Tab-separated table of C-alpha atoms in Angstrom:
chain	number	residue	atom	x	y	z
A	643	MET	CA	-34.471	17.345	-4.478
A	644	SER	CA	-36.370	16.861	-8.128
A	645	ALA	CA	-34.157	16.761	-10.688
A	646	ALA	CA	-35.829	20.231	-11.518
A	647	ALA	CA	-34.220	21.709	-8.184
A	648	LYS	CA	-30.664	20.635	-9.635
A	649	SER	CA	-28.295	23.108	-11.584
A	650	PRO	CA	-28.796	22.804	-14.967
A	651	GLY	CA	-25.179	24.058	-16.070
A	652	LYS	CA	-21.916	22.333	-16.019
A	653	PHE	CA	-20.011	20.512	-13.115
A	654	THR	CA	-16.975	18.531	-12.861
A	655	ILE	CA	-16.833	14.901	-11.553
A	656	SER	CA	-14.740	16.513	-8.285
A	657	GLN	CA	-17.415	19.245	-7.309
A	658	ALA	CA	-20.161	16.515	-7.742
A	659	ILE	CA	-18.147	14.409	-5.530
A	660	ASP	CA	-17.716	16.505	-3.203
A	661	SER	CA	-21.815	18.117	-3.169
A	662	LEU	CA	-22.069	14.792	-1.062
A	663	GLY	CA	-18.838	14.472	1.286
A	664	VAL	CA	-18.372	11.399	3.464
A	665	SER	CA	-21.034	9.086	2.328
A	666	LYS	CA	-22.683	5.782	2.859
A	667	PHE	CA	-20.729	5.812	-0.617
A	668	THR	CA	-17.014	7.004	1.020
A	669	ILE	CA	-17.763	4.418	3.286
A	670	SER	CA	-18.207	1.193	1.604
A	671	ILE	CA	-15.696	2.198	-0.650
A	672	PHE	CA	-13.041	2.077	2.125
A	673	PHE	CA	-14.373	-0.721	3.287
A	674	LEU	CA	-14.431	-2.758	-0.660
A	675	VAL	CA	-11.365	-1.183	-1.543
A	676	GLY	CA	-9.921	-2.040	1.938
A	677	ILE	CA	-10.605	-5.841	2.323
A	678	ALA	CA	-8.725	-5.897	-1.177
A	679	MET	CA	-5.463	-3.959	0.254
A	680	MET	CA	-5.912	-6.186	3.754
A	681	PHE	CA	-5.432	-9.598	1.643
A	682	ASP	CA	-3.194	-8.508	-0.432
A	683	GLY	CA	-0.715	-7.773	2.883
A	684	TYR	CA	-1.638	-10.540	4.614
A	685	ASP	CA	-0.340	-12.763	1.134
A	686	TYR	CA	2.606	-10.568	1.709
A	687	MET	CA	3.532	-11.036	5.506
A	688	ILE	CA	2.340	-14.284	6.109
A	689	ILE	CA	5.980	-15.530	4.835
A	690	SER	CA	7.765	-13.619	8.158
A	691	TYR	CA	5.203	-15.809	10.022
A	692	THR	CA	6.059	-19.200	8.485
A	693	ASN	CA	9.383	-18.710	7.458
A	694	THR	CA	10.840	-20.990	9.901
A	695	GLN	CA	8.819	-23.499	9.768
A	696	ILE	CA	8.839	-23.517	5.490
A	697	MET	CA	12.380	-23.427	5.565
A	698	GLN	CA	12.228	-26.870	8.102
A	699	GLU	CA	10.072	-29.007	5.883
A	700	PHE	CA	12.128	-28.943	3.143
A	701	PHE	CA	15.321	-28.407	4.480
A	702	GLY	CA	15.320	-30.891	7.483
A	703	PRO	CA	15.398	-28.905	11.684
A	704	ALA	CA	18.388	-27.086	10.365
A	705	GLY	CA	16.840	-25.005	7.764
A	706	ASN	CA	18.809	-23.003	5.718
A	707	ASP	CA	19.843	-19.373	6.128
A	708	ALA	CA	20.871	-18.359	2.774
A	709	LEU	CA	17.666	-19.426	1.093
A	710	LYS	CA	15.490	-18.062	4.051
A	711	GLY	CA	16.582	-14.495	3.423
A	712	ALA	CA	15.462	-15.068	0.167
A	713	LEU	CA	11.813	-16.190	0.496
A	714	SER	CA	11.046	-13.094	1.557
A	715	SER	CA	12.206	-11.586	-1.405
A	716	TRP	CA	10.718	-13.755	-3.799
A	717	SER	CA	7.094	-12.758	-3.672
A	718	THR	CA	8.704	-9.075	-3.968
A	719	ILE	CA	9.933	-9.757	-7.396
A	720	GLY	CA	6.913	-10.000	-8.377
A	721	ILE	CA	5.585	-7.186	-6.806
A	722	VAL	CA	7.860	-5.082	-8.184
A	723	VAL	CA	7.000	-6.290	-11.679
A	724	GLY	CA	3.172	-6.489	-11.320
A	725	SER	CA	3.853	-2.573	-10.008
A	726	PHE	CA	5.270	-1.537	-12.881
A	727	ALA	CA	2.645	-2.997	-15.314
A	728	ALA	CA	-0.163	-1.935	-13.298
A	729	GLY	CA	0.070	1.528	-13.764
A	730	PRO	CA	-0.546	1.661	-17.838
A	731	LEU	CA	-2.860	-1.448	-17.788
A	732	SER	CA	-4.865	0.341	-15.423
A	733	ASP	CA	-4.793	4.199	-17.202
A	734	LYS	CA	-5.603	1.632	-20.228
A	735	PHE	CA	-8.244	-0.350	-19.130
A	736	GLY	CA	-9.904	0.478	-15.868
A	737	ARG	CA	-8.967	0.979	-12.103
A	738	LYS	CA	-11.580	-1.251	-11.201
A	739	LYS	CA	-10.826	-4.498	-14.008
A	740	ILE	CA	-7.312	-4.470	-13.056
A	741	LEU	CA	-7.519	-4.225	-9.292
A	742	THR	CA	-10.561	-7.372	-9.796
A	743	ILE	CA	-8.335	-9.460	-12.096
A	744	GLY	CA	-4.929	-8.984	-9.816
A	745	THR	CA	-7.162	-9.873	-6.173
A	746	PHE	CA	-7.979	-12.932	-7.832
A	747	MET	CA	-5.109	-14.034	-9.008
A	748	TYR	CA	-2.615	-13.476	-6.597
A	749	GLY	CA	-5.540	-15.447	-4.508
A	750	LEU	CA	-5.635	-18.518	-6.906
A	751	LEU	CA	-1.661	-18.374	-7.805
A	752	THR	CA	-1.551	-19.234	-3.662
A	753	ILE	CA	-2.903	-22.351	-4.114
A	754	PRO	CA	-0.137	-24.009	-5.176
A	755	CYS	CA	1.877	-23.082	-2.236
A	756	ILE	CA	0.021	-24.575	0.238
A	757	PHE	CA	0.981	-28.189	-1.693
A	758	ALA	CA	4.642	-27.060	-2.361
A	759	PRO	CA	6.512	-30.417	-3.088
A	760	ASN	CA	9.789	-27.965	-2.382
A	761	TYR	CA	11.428	-24.804	-2.117
A	762	GLU	CA	11.721	-24.225	-5.822
A	763	VAL	CA	7.902	-24.807	-6.239
A	764	PHE	CA	7.388	-22.650	-3.684
A	765	ALA	CA	9.518	-20.038	-5.003
A	766	VAL	CA	8.237	-20.120	-8.058
A	767	PHE	CA	4.717	-19.756	-7.348
A	768	ARG	CA	5.245	-17.069	-4.695
A	769	VAL	CA	6.463	-15.036	-7.593
A	770	LEU	CA	3.714	-15.739	-9.543
A	771	ALA	CA	1.375	-14.509	-7.115
A	772	GLY	CA	3.524	-11.597	-6.611
A	773	LEU	CA	2.984	-10.242	-9.635
A	774	PHE	CA	-0.776	-9.593	-9.422
A	775	LEU	CA	-0.172	-9.220	-5.734
A	776	GLY	CA	1.704	-5.751	-7.327
A	777	VAL	CA	-1.385	-4.514	-8.807
A	778	CYS	CA	-2.628	-3.912	-5.803
A	779	THR	CA	-1.265	-0.862	-3.865
A	780	PRO	CA	-0.899	1.521	-6.878
A	781	ILE	CA	-4.148	0.801	-7.927
A	782	VAL	CA	-5.772	1.117	-4.057
A	783	THR	CA	-4.140	4.906	-3.771
A	784	THR	CA	-5.426	5.628	-7.398
A	785	LEU	CA	-9.140	4.781	-6.329
A	786	PHE	CA	-8.944	6.634	-2.846
A	787	THR	CA	-7.957	9.216	-4.669
A	788	GLU	CA	-11.065	9.404	-6.845
A	789	PHE	CA	-13.980	8.434	-5.319
A	790	THR	CA	-13.225	10.778	-1.933
A	791	PRO	CA	-14.354	13.994	-1.263
A	792	THR	CA	-11.313	16.849	-1.806
A	793	LYS	CA	-11.116	17.568	2.172
A	794	GLN	CA	-10.983	13.879	3.122
A	795	ARG	CA	-8.795	12.982	0.211
A	796	SER	CA	-5.449	12.548	1.991
A	797	PHE	CA	-6.827	11.233	5.340
A	798	PHE	CA	-8.647	7.969	3.090
A	799	ILE	CA	-5.601	7.625	1.306
A	800	THR	CA	-3.734	7.200	4.193
A	801	PHE	CA	-6.179	6.148	6.374
A	802	GLY	CA	-6.669	3.509	3.351
A	803	MET	CA	-3.197	2.098	3.522
A	804	ALA	CA	-3.996	1.096	6.924
A	805	TRP	CA	-5.673	-2.154	5.160
A	806	MET	CA	-2.290	-3.031	4.584
A	807	ILE	CA	-1.266	-3.423	8.153
A	808	VAL	CA	-4.499	-5.156	9.200
A	809	GLY	CA	-3.463	-7.793	7.093
A	810	TRP	CA	-0.162	-7.755	8.136
A	811	VAL	CA	-1.358	-7.820	11.983
A	812	MET	CA	-3.605	-10.463	10.654
A	813	ALA	CA	-0.747	-12.881	9.521
A	814	ALA	CA	0.756	-12.254	12.507
A	815	LEU	CA	-1.945	-13.611	14.596
A	816	VAL	CA	-2.626	-16.681	11.681
A	817	GLY	CA	1.273	-17.621	11.845
A	818	THR	CA	1.207	-17.286	15.884
A	819	VAL	CA	-1.257	-19.643	15.992
A	820	MET	CA	-0.657	-22.068	13.227
A	821	VAL	CA	2.231	-22.726	12.799
A	822	GLN	CA	2.062	-23.802	17.187
A	823	VAL	CA	-1.721	-25.866	16.524
A	824	ALA	CA	-1.389	-26.900	13.060
A	825	THR	CA	0.782	-26.642	9.527
A	826	TRP	CA	2.188	-23.258	8.135
A	827	HIS	CA	0.276	-24.716	4.982
A	828	TRP	CA	-3.344	-23.784	6.839
A	829	CYS	CA	-1.767	-20.249	6.400
A	830	TYR	CA	-1.380	-20.348	3.163
A	831	ALA	CA	-5.121	-21.307	2.746
A	832	ILE	CA	-6.795	-18.567	3.959
A	833	GLY	CA	-4.246	-16.689	1.845
A	834	ALA	CA	-6.119	-17.597	-1.437
A	835	LEU	CA	-9.470	-16.352	-0.125
A	836	PRO	CA	-8.930	-13.350	-2.280
A	837	VAL	CA	-9.905	-15.789	-5.354
A	838	ILE	CA	-13.585	-15.608	-3.766
A	839	TYR	CA	-13.732	-11.855	-2.654
A	840	ALA	CA	-12.433	-10.275	-6.209
A	841	PHE	CA	-16.466	-11.429	-7.009
A	842	VAL	CA	-17.460	-9.937	-3.895
A	843	PHE	CA	-15.563	-6.523	-5.079
A	844	GLY	CA	-16.003	-6.535	-8.832
A	845	LYS	CA	-20.047	-6.703	-8.314
A	846	PHE	CA	-20.323	-3.904	-5.773
A	847	THR	CA	-17.369	-1.431	-6.823
A	848	PRO	CA	-18.031	1.118	-10.158
A	849	GLU	CA	-15.910	2.641	-12.145
A	850	SER	CA	-13.456	5.506	-11.607
A	851	ALA	CA	-15.315	8.419	-12.650
A	852	HIS	CA	-12.412	10.229	-13.977
A	853	TRP	CA	-10.867	7.156	-15.500
A	854	CYS	CA	-13.987	7.376	-17.802
A	855	ALA	CA	-13.969	10.493	-18.868
A	856	VAL	CA	-9.982	11.777	-19.642
A	857	HIS	CA	-11.520	8.187	-21.523
A	858	GLY	CA	-14.532	10.091	-23.565
A	859	LYS	CA	-16.505	7.582	-21.709
A	860	LEU	CA	-19.453	10.041	-20.315
A	861	ASP	CA	-22.128	7.944	-20.610
A	862	GLY	CA	-20.003	5.679	-17.811
A	863	ALA	CA	-18.620	8.588	-16.146
A	864	VAL	CA	-22.723	9.697	-15.342
A	865	LYS	CA	-23.363	5.925	-14.933
A	866	THR	CA	-20.742	5.911	-11.966
A	867	LEU	CA	-22.126	9.330	-10.380
A	868	GLU	CA	-25.621	7.717	-10.329
A	869	ARG	CA	-24.051	4.637	-8.684
A	870	ILE	CA	-22.333	7.074	-5.703
A	871	GLU	CA	-25.630	9.751	-5.392
A	872	LYS	CA	-27.741	6.378	-5.372
A	873	ARG	CA	-25.766	4.671	-2.389
A	874	ALA	CA	-24.591	7.289	-0.982
A	875	GLY	CA	-28.852	8.192	-0.076
A	876	LYS	CA	-28.828	12.211	-1.202
A	877	GLU	CA	-28.596	13.549	-4.536
A	878	MET	CA	-26.033	15.944	-5.726
A	879	PRO	CA	-27.211	19.248	-6.644
A	880	TYR	CA	-26.939	18.889	-10.852
A	881	GLU	CA	-28.644	17.194	-13.533
A	882	LEU	CA	-26.066	14.289	-14.140
A	883	LYS	CA	-26.045	14.399	-18.137
A	884	ALA	CA	-22.935	13.553	-19.954
A	885	GLU	CA	-23.169	17.178	-21.698
A	886	ASN	CA	-23.105	19.173	-18.311
A	887	LEU	CA	-19.378	17.220	-17.147
A	888	LEU	CA	-16.680	19.507	-17.961
A	889	VAL	CA	-13.648	17.476	-18.751
A	890	PRO	CA	-10.280	18.928	-17.948
A	891	PRO	CA	-7.597	19.260	-20.459
A	892	VAL	CA	-6.374	15.389	-21.133
A	893	SER	CA	-2.780	15.330	-22.614
A	894	ALA	CA	-2.021	14.262	-26.118
A	895	LYS	CA	1.202	12.551	-24.520
A	896	SER	CA	-0.146	9.833	-21.464
A	897	SER	CA	2.498	7.766	-21.525
A	898	PRO	CA	4.301	6.017	-18.799
A	899	ALA	CA	7.146	7.431	-19.555
A	900	GLU	CA	5.051	11.137	-19.509
A	901	VAL	CA	6.117	11.022	-15.316
A	902	TRP	CA	9.835	11.795	-16.193
A	903	LYS	CA	9.926	14.831	-18.228
A	904	GLY	CA	9.225	18.012	-18.018
A	905	LYS	CA	7.616	19.417	-14.120
A	906	TYR	CA	7.365	15.774	-13.465
A	907	LEU	CA	10.794	14.613	-13.258
A	908	LYS	CA	12.486	15.934	-10.067
A	909	THR	CA	9.289	14.858	-8.657
A	910	THR	CA	8.861	11.189	-9.017
A	911	ILE	CA	12.638	11.001	-8.523
A	912	ALA	CA	12.424	12.357	-5.129
A	913	LEU	CA	9.479	10.633	-4.342
A	914	VAL	CA	11.130	7.250	-5.977
A	915	VAL	CA	13.673	7.992	-2.793
A	916	ILE	CA	11.256	8.459	-0.757
A	917	TYR	CA	9.428	5.241	-1.234
A	918	PHE	CA	12.353	3.245	-1.205
A	919	ALA	CA	14.178	4.704	1.465
A	920	GLY	CA	10.756	3.465	3.459
A	921	ASN	CA	10.786	0.452	1.806
A	922	PHE	CA	14.142	-0.402	2.717
A	923	SER	CA	13.535	-0.214	6.733
A	924	ILE	CA	9.763	-1.374	6.864
A	925	TYR	CA	10.645	-4.182	4.425
A	926	GLY	CA	13.281	-5.032	6.387
A	927	VAL	CA	11.743	-5.419	9.847
A	928	ASN	CA	9.271	-7.244	9.188
A	929	ALA	CA	10.958	-9.354	6.850
A	930	TRP	CA	13.173	-10.625	9.885
A	931	LEU	CA	11.930	-8.980	12.887
A	932	PRO	CA	9.541	-12.303	14.043
A	933	ALA	CA	13.120	-14.765	13.662
A	934	LEU	CA	14.985	-12.482	15.069
A	935	MET	CA	12.879	-11.670	18.092
A	936	LEU	CA	12.211	-15.625	18.208
A	937	GLU	CA	16.061	-15.653	18.593
A	938	ALA	CA	16.651	-13.364	21.183
A	939	THR	CA	13.575	-14.767	23.423
A	940	GLY	CA	15.469	-18.068	23.501
A	941	GLY	CA	12.214	-19.979	21.297
A	942	ALA	CA	9.034	-17.570	23.145
A	943	VAL	CA	7.236	-17.953	19.701
A	944	THR	CA	4.470	-16.127	20.980
A	945	ALA	CA	6.458	-13.448	23.145
A	946	SER	CA	8.361	-12.452	19.724
A	947	TYR	CA	5.234	-12.818	17.340
A	948	MET	CA	3.518	-10.689	19.422
A	949	LEU	CA	6.168	-7.952	19.682
A	950	ALA	CA	5.762	-7.541	15.764
A	951	MET	CA	1.466	-7.726	16.386
A	952	ALA	CA	2.213	-4.711	18.342
A	953	GLN	CA	4.163	-3.198	16.285
A	954	ASN	CA	2.186	-3.714	13.311
A	955	ALA	CA	-1.143	-2.402	15.268
A	956	ALA	CA	0.815	0.825	15.943
A	957	SER	CA	1.768	0.992	12.152
A	958	VAL	CA	-2.252	1.119	12.009
A	959	VAL	CA	-2.841	4.414	14.593
A	960	ALA	CA	0.598	5.606	11.781
A	961	ASN	CA	-1.443	5.385	8.955
A	962	CYS	CA	-5.060	7.275	10.403
A	963	THR	CA	-2.813	9.954	12.208
A	964	THR	CA	-0.601	10.986	9.181
A	965	GLY	CA	-3.896	11.273	7.042
A	966	PHE	CA	-5.497	14.426	9.827
A	967	VAL	CA	-1.341	15.474	9.952
A	968	SER	CA	-1.175	16.312	6.571
A	969	GLU	CA	-4.290	17.928	5.817
A	970	ALA	CA	-3.519	20.228	8.554
A	971	MET	CA	0.253	21.268	8.190
A	972	GLY	CA	0.752	20.566	4.686
A	973	ARG	CA	1.805	17.213	2.826
A	974	LYS	CA	5.432	18.112	2.342
A	975	ARG	CA	6.103	18.880	5.567
A	976	ASN	CA	4.039	15.960	7.230
A	977	LEU	CA	6.650	13.765	5.347
A	978	ILE	CA	9.629	15.323	5.974
A	979	PHE	CA	8.210	15.483	10.173
A	980	GLY	CA	7.793	11.628	9.513
A	981	TYR	CA	11.506	10.643	8.013
A	982	GLY	CA	12.754	12.647	10.841
A	983	LEU	CA	10.756	10.767	13.951
A	984	SER	CA	12.076	7.579	11.946
A	985	VAL	CA	15.474	8.427	11.789
A	986	VAL	CA	15.261	9.146	15.416
A	987	ALA	CA	12.795	6.125	16.370
A	988	CYS	CA	15.406	3.367	14.672
A	989	LEU	CA	18.570	4.693	16.006
A	990	ILE	CA	17.077	5.060	19.842
A	991	VAL	CA	16.046	0.966	19.301
A	992	SER	CA	19.036	0.021	17.881
A	993	GLN	CA	19.768	1.001	21.597
A	994	VAL	CA	17.123	-0.816	23.409
A	995	VAL	CA	17.957	-4.155	21.670
A	996	LYS	CA	21.374	-4.471	24.182
A	997	LEU	CA	18.712	-4.832	26.672
A	998	PRO	CA	18.653	-8.783	27.704
A	999	ALA	CA	15.200	-9.698	25.756
A	1000	GLU	CA	14.402	-12.532	28.508
A	1001	THR	CA	14.186	-9.609	31.012
A	1002	SER	CA	13.502	-5.937	28.999
A	1003	PHE	CA	9.703	-7.005	27.357
A	1004	TRP	CA	8.560	-3.672	28.514
A	1005	PRO	CA	11.319	-1.853	26.835
A	1006	TYR	CA	11.059	-4.098	23.840
A	1007	LEU	CA	7.251	-3.112	23.197
A	1008	ILE	CA	7.747	0.401	23.484
A	1009	ALA	CA	10.523	0.853	21.459
A	1010	PHE	CA	9.536	-1.435	18.946
A	1011	VAL	CA	6.374	0.294	19.254
A	1012	PHE	CA	7.616	3.660	18.685
A	1013	MET	CA	9.297	2.725	15.712
A	1014	GLY	CA	6.343	0.474	14.312
A	1015	PHE	CA	4.603	3.880	14.013
A	1016	ALA	CA	7.742	6.385	12.865
A	1017	LEU	CA	8.209	4.432	9.972
A	1018	ASN	CA	4.434	3.455	8.678
A	1019	TYR	CA	3.841	7.403	9.407
A	1020	ALA	CA	6.562	8.148	7.283
A	1021	ILE	CA	6.354	6.123	4.186
A	1022	THR	CA	2.166	6.458	4.264
A	1023	ALA	CA	2.736	10.666	4.377
A	1024	ALA	CA	3.972	10.085	1.197
A	1025	GLN	CA	0.793	8.236	-0.665
A	1026	PRO	CA	-0.893	11.392	-0.904
A	1027	MET	CA	1.984	13.072	-2.902
A	1028	MET	CA	2.321	9.665	-5.588
A	1029	SER	CA	-1.534	10.104	-6.598
A	1030	GLU	CA	-1.599	14.171	-6.563
A	1031	SER	CA	1.815	14.731	-8.098
A	1032	TYR	CA	-0.023	13.425	-11.465
A	1033	PRO	CA	-3.568	14.192	-13.199
A	1034	THR	CA	-5.646	11.319	-14.519
A	1035	GLU	CA	-4.708	9.722	-17.731
A	1036	PHE	CA	-1.915	8.870	-16.305
A	1037	ARG	CA	-2.041	8.945	-12.480
A	1038	ASN	CA	-1.535	5.507	-11.949
A	1039	SER	CA	0.838	4.908	-14.234
A	1040	GLY	CA	3.351	7.636	-12.005
A	1041	VAL	CA	2.026	5.632	-8.897
A	1042	ALA	CA	2.835	2.244	-10.074
A	1043	THR	CA	5.974	3.915	-11.137
A	1044	ILE	CA	7.150	5.089	-7.632
A	1045	VAL	CA	5.541	1.840	-5.892
A	1046	ALA	CA	7.509	-0.750	-8.401
A	1047	LEU	CA	10.944	0.993	-7.813
A	1048	GLY	CA	10.379	1.884	-3.975
A	1049	LYS	CA	9.176	-1.567	-3.347
A	1050	SER	CA	12.712	-3.279	-5.425
A	1051	ALA	CA	13.728	-2.168	-1.845
A	1052	GLY	CA	11.889	-4.850	-0.211
A	1053	ILE	CA	13.979	-7.364	-2.732
A	1054	LEU	CA	17.257	-5.737	-1.241
A	1055	SER	CA	16.249	-5.583	2.518
A	1056	PRO	CA	16.118	-8.777	3.458
A	1057	ILE	CA	18.708	-10.569	1.718
A	1058	ILE	CA	21.284	-7.043	2.744
A	1059	LEU	CA	19.819	-7.579	5.963
A	1060	GLY	CA	20.382	-11.625	5.999
A	1061	GLY	CA	23.957	-11.667	4.480
A	1062	LEU	CA	24.849	-8.963	7.494
A	1063	LYS	CA	23.092	-11.627	9.858
A	1064	ALA	CA	25.153	-14.079	8.390
A	1065	ALA	CA	28.321	-12.282	8.703
A	1066	GLY	CA	28.005	-12.281	12.449
A	1067	TRP	CA	26.202	-8.403	12.623
A	1068	ALA	CA	23.978	-8.053	16.149
A	1069	PHE	CA	20.527	-6.989	15.980
A	1070	SER	CA	21.634	-3.585	17.358
A	1071	PRO	CA	23.517	-2.496	14.230
A	1072	LEU	CA	21.149	-3.980	11.875
A	1073	ILE	CA	18.288	-1.974	13.288
A	1074	ALA	CA	20.916	1.544	13.310
A	1075	LEU	CA	21.228	0.489	9.467
A	1076	LEU	CA	17.570	1.429	8.945
A	1077	ALA	CA	18.225	4.992	10.227
A	1078	VAL	CA	20.109	5.626	6.879
A	1079	PRO	CA	17.766	5.192	4.175
A	1080	MET	CA	15.150	7.001	6.557
A	1081	ALA	CA	17.987	9.698	6.532
A	1082	PHE	CA	18.373	9.812	2.697
A	1083	GLY	CA	13.934	10.030	2.643
A	1084	PHE	CA	14.810	12.684	4.855
A	1085	LEU	CA	16.449	14.390	2.726
A	1086	ALA	CA	15.006	14.244	-0.284
A	1087	GLY	CA	11.297	15.464	1.091
A	1088	PHE	CA	13.006	18.810	0.636
A	1089	LEU	CA	13.258	18.412	-3.157
A	1090	LEU	CA	9.249	18.356	-3.254
A	1091	PRO	CA	6.581	20.906	-4.558
A	1092	LYS	CA	4.768	21.660	-1.425
A	1093	GLY	CA	1.870	19.571	-2.451
A	1094	ALA	CA	-1.781	19.411	-3.729
A	1095	LYS	CA	-3.950	20.370	-0.239
A	1096	GLY	CA	-7.454	21.726	-0.495
A	1097	MET	CA	-6.945	21.003	-4.614
A	1098	ASN	CA	-9.843	18.741	-6.185
A	1099	ILE	CA	-8.949	16.243	-9.041
A	1100	ASP	CA	-9.607	18.428	-11.834
A	1101	ASP	CA	-7.787	21.571	-10.362
A	1102	ILE	CA	-4.792	19.722	-10.072
A	1103	ALA	CA	-5.294	18.680	-14.003
A	1104	ASP	CA	-6.200	22.037	-15.236
A	1105	GLU	CA	-2.613	23.396	-13.052
A	1106	ALA	CA	-0.549	20.743	-14.999
A	1107	ALA	CA	-2.234	21.758	-18.566
A	1108	ASP	CA	-1.572	25.954	-17.398
A	1109	ALA	CA	2.056	24.937	-17.074
A	1110	LYS	CA	2.315	23.329	-20.239
A	1111	ALA	CA	0.622	25.531	-22.227
């Protein structure tokens, strides 16, 4: 289409992106942002597949069960703090810049873990790496929200989260092999690869046009749209000039505190409860499942870890499915359905694990696949509502607040479950316990608004402005 044939009228960034539909650019962003998320998932989850070997190296053959539970929590402490910081930082300095720095730094700070001489040094660097690991999830969610067409936004947000599960599966594969043929140190050498990937991400990922526009960088927004158009291989039906951009009203108050005020308060509280509940169950399962299954199968490493991998593989399917259903059913109803399904799944698994593991591989496999699907279907169903509930100027602050408070469950869950295990709890009641937070998440879902199905980013901003008027 020639420049003369393009509409000289005003247009919004959402209209420009929507005019291309799903394009080569959309797919490139899906992989560029997704791979950063994959490394995030790998770096977090590899601890679950190496903790037994690490504790034996630092404390001898008997290990240390009390500190082993905390081992999964160290990086989560950093993640929680980093997630809080990611919101205001990326809202102020840009999505691309903060995610690039975060990816580079969590890879860099993983390197000292390879050479840690004792538990204390290892724990310190897991916390430090976690600080930068924490920036990933909220910014990834926001980038998928701001770069994808309206009709497919929910799918790409939820499917994008599947990259984290891919990282979990990678951690399971690498951990299963490496702890048997080499040492746990090699697992963390692979976890340092984001140091290299950060340069690839920084070079090929543009800054969000929505972020540029609300910060008055209209030329930057146009430059991003031109990059999108070029990579898409087709032209937008608009004349890409700064003076043609329609920018929604920008709130004079755009601090992170806004997510706790006015019409956003009830939504923020509900989403924090929902995300906390989901993370408590998922982190609890992922932190202790490999070790518990190793114990239940009498030390059969491959069988126990394969069960955990199968569960995570089911989680990838769940992330893809929930995006489709969310577009058809609506955000709120899909989320409530997911949390209700999770309660049922946890209770079923709590009964299945009463069977002798050594003769019940298939019931175990089916039950854990079902639970992995249900838990991840539920928590991922919350992702579109997290990013769609806030305007661009403090969107990532809202997402980051929910992620940070929600992921704090990842600190508590492994420690609580580890303490209960040390107190003599059997596998069955530990799994049944996970149904409790999911029930709270189910109830909190009814407090949410209906969601922004079918609304583009600029419509959401206009609605927010009207509500304040």
